[in-house]
XYZ file of C-alpha atoms in Angstrom:
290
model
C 162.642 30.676 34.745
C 164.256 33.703 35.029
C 166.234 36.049 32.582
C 169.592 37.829 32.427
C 168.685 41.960 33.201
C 168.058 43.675 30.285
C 168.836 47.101 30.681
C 170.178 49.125 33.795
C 170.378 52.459 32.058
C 166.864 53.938 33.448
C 168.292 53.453 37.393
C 171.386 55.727 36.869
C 170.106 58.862 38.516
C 171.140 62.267 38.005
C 172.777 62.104 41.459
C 174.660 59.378 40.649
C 175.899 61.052 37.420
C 176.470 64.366 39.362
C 178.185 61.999 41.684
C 180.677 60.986 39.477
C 181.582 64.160 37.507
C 182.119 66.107 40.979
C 184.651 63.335 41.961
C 186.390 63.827 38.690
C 186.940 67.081 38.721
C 187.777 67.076 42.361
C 190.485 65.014 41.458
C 191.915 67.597 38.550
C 191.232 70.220 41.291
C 193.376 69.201 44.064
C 191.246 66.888 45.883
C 188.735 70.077 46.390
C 185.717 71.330 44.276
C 187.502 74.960 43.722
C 187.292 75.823 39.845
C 190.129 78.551 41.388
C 192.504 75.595 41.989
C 193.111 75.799 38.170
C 196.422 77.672 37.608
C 196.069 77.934 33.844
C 192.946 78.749 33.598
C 193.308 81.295 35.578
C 195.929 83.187 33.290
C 193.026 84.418 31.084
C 191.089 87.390 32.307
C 187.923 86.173 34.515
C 185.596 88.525 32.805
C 186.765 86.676 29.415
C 183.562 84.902 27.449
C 183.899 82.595 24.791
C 182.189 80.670 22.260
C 183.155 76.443 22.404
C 182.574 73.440 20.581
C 183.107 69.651 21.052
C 183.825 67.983 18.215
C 184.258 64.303 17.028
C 187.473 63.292 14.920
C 185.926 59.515 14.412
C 182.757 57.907 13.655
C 181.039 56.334 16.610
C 178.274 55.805 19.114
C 177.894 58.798 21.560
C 177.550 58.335 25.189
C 178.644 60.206 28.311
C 175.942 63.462 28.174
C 174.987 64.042 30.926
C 177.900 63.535 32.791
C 179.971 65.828 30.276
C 176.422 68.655 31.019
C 177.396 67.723 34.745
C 181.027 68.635 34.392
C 180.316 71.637 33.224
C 177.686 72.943 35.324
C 179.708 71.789 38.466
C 182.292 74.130 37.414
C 179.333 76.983 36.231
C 175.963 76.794 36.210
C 175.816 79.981 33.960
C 177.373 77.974 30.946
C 174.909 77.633 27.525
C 175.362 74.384 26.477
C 173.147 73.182 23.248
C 173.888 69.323 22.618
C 174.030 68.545 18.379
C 174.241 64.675 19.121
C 172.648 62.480 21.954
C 173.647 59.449 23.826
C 172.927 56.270 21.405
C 173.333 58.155 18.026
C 175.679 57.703 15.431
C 178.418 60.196 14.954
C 181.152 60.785 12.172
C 183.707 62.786 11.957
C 183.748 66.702 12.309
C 180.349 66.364 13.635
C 179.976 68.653 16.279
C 178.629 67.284 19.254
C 177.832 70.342 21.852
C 178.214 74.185 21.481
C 179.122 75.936 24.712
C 179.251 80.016 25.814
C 180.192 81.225 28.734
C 183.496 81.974 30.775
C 186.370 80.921 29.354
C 188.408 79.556 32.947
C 184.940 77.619 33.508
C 184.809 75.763 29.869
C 188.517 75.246 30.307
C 188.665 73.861 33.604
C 185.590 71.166 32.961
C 187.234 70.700 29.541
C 188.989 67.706 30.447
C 186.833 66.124 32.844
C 183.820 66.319 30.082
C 185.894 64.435 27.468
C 187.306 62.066 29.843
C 183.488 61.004 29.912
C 182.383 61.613 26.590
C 185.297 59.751 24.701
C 185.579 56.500 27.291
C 181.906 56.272 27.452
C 181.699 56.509 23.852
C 184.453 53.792 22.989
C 182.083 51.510 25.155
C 179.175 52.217 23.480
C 181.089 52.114 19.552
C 182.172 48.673 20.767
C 178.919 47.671 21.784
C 177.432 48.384 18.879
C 180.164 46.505 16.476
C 179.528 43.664 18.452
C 175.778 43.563 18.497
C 175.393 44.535 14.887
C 177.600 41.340 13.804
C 174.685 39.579 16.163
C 171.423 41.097 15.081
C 170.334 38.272 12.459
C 170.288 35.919 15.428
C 168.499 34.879 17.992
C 171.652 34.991 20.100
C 172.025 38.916 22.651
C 175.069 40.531 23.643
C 176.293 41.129 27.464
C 178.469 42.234 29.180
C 180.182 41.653 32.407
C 181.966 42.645 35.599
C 185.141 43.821 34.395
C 184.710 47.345 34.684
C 186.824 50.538 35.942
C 186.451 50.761 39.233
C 183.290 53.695 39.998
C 182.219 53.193 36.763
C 180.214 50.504 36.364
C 176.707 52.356 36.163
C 178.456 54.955 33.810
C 179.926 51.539 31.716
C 176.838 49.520 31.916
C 174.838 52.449 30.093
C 177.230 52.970 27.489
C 176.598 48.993 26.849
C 172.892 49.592 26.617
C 173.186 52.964 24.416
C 175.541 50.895 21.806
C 173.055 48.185 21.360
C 174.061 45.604 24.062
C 172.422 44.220 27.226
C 173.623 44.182 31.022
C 174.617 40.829 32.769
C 173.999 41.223 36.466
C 175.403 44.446 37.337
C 177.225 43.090 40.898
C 177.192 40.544 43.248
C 174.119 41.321 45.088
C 171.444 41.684 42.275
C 172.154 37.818 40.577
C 174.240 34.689 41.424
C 177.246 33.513 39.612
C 178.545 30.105 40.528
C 181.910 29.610 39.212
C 184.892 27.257 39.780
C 186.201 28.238 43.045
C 182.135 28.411 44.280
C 181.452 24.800 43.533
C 184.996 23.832 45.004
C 183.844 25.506 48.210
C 180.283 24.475 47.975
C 181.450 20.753 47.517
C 179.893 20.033 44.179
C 177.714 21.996 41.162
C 173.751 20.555 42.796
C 175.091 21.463 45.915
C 175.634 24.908 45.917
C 172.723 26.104 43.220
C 170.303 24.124 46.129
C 171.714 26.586 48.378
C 170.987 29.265 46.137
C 167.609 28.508 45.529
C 166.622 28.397 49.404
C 168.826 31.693 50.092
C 167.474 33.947 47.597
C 164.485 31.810 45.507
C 163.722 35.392 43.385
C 166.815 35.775 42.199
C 168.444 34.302 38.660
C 170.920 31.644 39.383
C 173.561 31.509 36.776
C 176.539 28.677 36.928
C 179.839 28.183 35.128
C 180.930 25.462 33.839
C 183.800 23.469 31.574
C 182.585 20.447 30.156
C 179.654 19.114 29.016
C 179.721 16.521 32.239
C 179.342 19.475 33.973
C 176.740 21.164 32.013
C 174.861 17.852 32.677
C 174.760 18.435 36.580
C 173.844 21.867 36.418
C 171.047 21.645 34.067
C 169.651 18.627 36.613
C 170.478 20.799 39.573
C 167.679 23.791 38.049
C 170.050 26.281 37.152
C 168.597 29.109 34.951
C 171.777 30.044 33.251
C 174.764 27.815 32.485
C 177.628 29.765 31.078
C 179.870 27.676 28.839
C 183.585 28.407 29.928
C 186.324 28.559 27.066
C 183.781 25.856 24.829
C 185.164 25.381 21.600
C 182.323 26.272 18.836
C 181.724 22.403 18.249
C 181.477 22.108 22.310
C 178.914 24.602 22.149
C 177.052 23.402 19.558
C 176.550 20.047 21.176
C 175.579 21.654 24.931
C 172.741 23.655 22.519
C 171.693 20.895 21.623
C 171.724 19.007 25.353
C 169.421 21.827 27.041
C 167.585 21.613 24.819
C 165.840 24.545 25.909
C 165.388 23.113 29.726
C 168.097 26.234 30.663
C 169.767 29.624 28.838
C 172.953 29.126 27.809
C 175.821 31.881 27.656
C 179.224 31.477 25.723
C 182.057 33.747 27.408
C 185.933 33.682 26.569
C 187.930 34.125 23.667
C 185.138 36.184 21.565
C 186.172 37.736 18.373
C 184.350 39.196 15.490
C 184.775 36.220 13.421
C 183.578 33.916 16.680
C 180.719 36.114 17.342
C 179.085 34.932 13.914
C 179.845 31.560 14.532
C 178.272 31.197 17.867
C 175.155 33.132 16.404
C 174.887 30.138 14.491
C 175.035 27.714 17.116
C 171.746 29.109 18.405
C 173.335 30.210 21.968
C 171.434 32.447 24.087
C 173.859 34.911 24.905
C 177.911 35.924 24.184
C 179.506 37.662 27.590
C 182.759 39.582 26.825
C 184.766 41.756 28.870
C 186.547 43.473 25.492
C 183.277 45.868 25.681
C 184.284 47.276 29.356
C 188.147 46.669 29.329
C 189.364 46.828 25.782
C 188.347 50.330 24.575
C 190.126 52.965 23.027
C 188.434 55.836 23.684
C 187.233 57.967 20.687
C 189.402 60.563 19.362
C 187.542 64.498 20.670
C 188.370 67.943 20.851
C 186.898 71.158 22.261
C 187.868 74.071 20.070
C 187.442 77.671 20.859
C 186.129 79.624 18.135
């Protein structure tokens, strides 16, 4: 039987990241990769150096980089950056987080487009981590889902990882995910995770559903995962004890801090939520010139 992924952060390459910080600036530039496009920045003299800092006003998990490094080399590879904190470590406020020299237009311009990353990435990864801690006496692991910003999924899906959580499939090629409208479609719940096993046998076949009939039929039909939809904590209790082991079971909707400890209790496998990819507010940081 197979597994849920555990981690995606090692297949993010550095072209990918580069990837995604050129877009980003492309779009604060115009639509074009000109650091000249920059009206304000270009007020102060060109020849002007400075001294920079990014600092934290919040405690938190850091993530976002290398795609903040990548901002700012885009914009000038000559820039001295010397990174204080790294992705996955605990910050608290005032800490500073990276020292910068260089040109002043070039630290400006990236500015934006570095904390963009840095503070959204790091929100993921603080929730993460709040979440997981409140689930580390257990048995039961943390995932996430689908219900990213579009472009950022990778970029999302690490900040999971760095704050302590693990990746659910990371899109619809890499894992099935039989829901509702699937079986509907299919014509029943044996039906289509037959047809799953005979189109892609390697592959983890995971299948939603919202009763305990149901959880029945997919636990005869050989799936590997069942996710429990909306199951109240006594629902899910009972379905624990049903599989008995014979599948994984996942919990997703309605998850709150005070739920999370309750399910961990219940012996579930896993607790999906979308709160760590949608629900963030991003950390509060600066850059200060000195």
């Amino acid at each position: 039987m197979q597994t849920v992924q555990k981690s995606h952060s090692h297949t993010i390459s550095n072209d990918a990241i580069q990837a995604d910080a050129h877009a980003a600036l492309c779009e604060d530039l115009g639509g074009t990769m000109d650091p000249s496009k920059d009206i304000t920045a270009n007020l102060i003299d060109e020849n002007t150096h400075v001294n920079a800092k990014i600092i934290t006003r919040e405690a938190g998990v850091l993530c976002g980089q290398e795609w903040a490094t990548q901002a700012f080399m885009l914009v000038d590879k000559h820039l001295q950056l010397k990174w204080h904190k790294h992705d996955a470590e605990h910050i608290a406020p005032n800490d500073v987080l990276l020292e910068i020299s260089g040109n002043a237009r070039a630290i400006l311009t990236a500015e934006r487009t570095a904390l963009n990353f840095l503070q959204f990435l790091s929100a993921t990864a603080t929730v993460s981590y709040c979440y997981a801690k409140l689930l580390n006496k257990s048995t039961t692991k943390l995932l996430d889902t689908r219900k990213t910003i579009p472009r950022y999924r990778q970029a999302q899906k690490y900040a999971v990882v760095c704050g302590c959580g693990l990746n659910h499939r990371i899109g619809l090629y890499d894992a099935f995910l039989i829901k509702e409208n699937h079986i509907k479609a299919c014509g029943s719940i044996k039906k289509a995770v037959v047809k799953a096993r005979r189109m892609e046998p390697g592959k983890t076949i995971e299948l939603e559903v919202e009763n305990l009939d149901e959880l029945h039929q997919a636990i005869e039909a050989g799936a590997d995962i069942v996710m429990l939809d909306n199951f109240t904590n006594e629902q899910v209790q009972e379905a624990v004890y049903i599989a008995a082991g014979r599948c994984k079971l996942e919990v997703s909707g309605n998850i709150t801090d005070e739920r999370l400890l309750e399910l961990a209790k219940t012996g579930v496998d896993y607790v999906s939520s979308g709160a760590l990819t949608k629900h963030v507010k991003a950390l509060d940081l600066s850059l200060l010139i000195d």
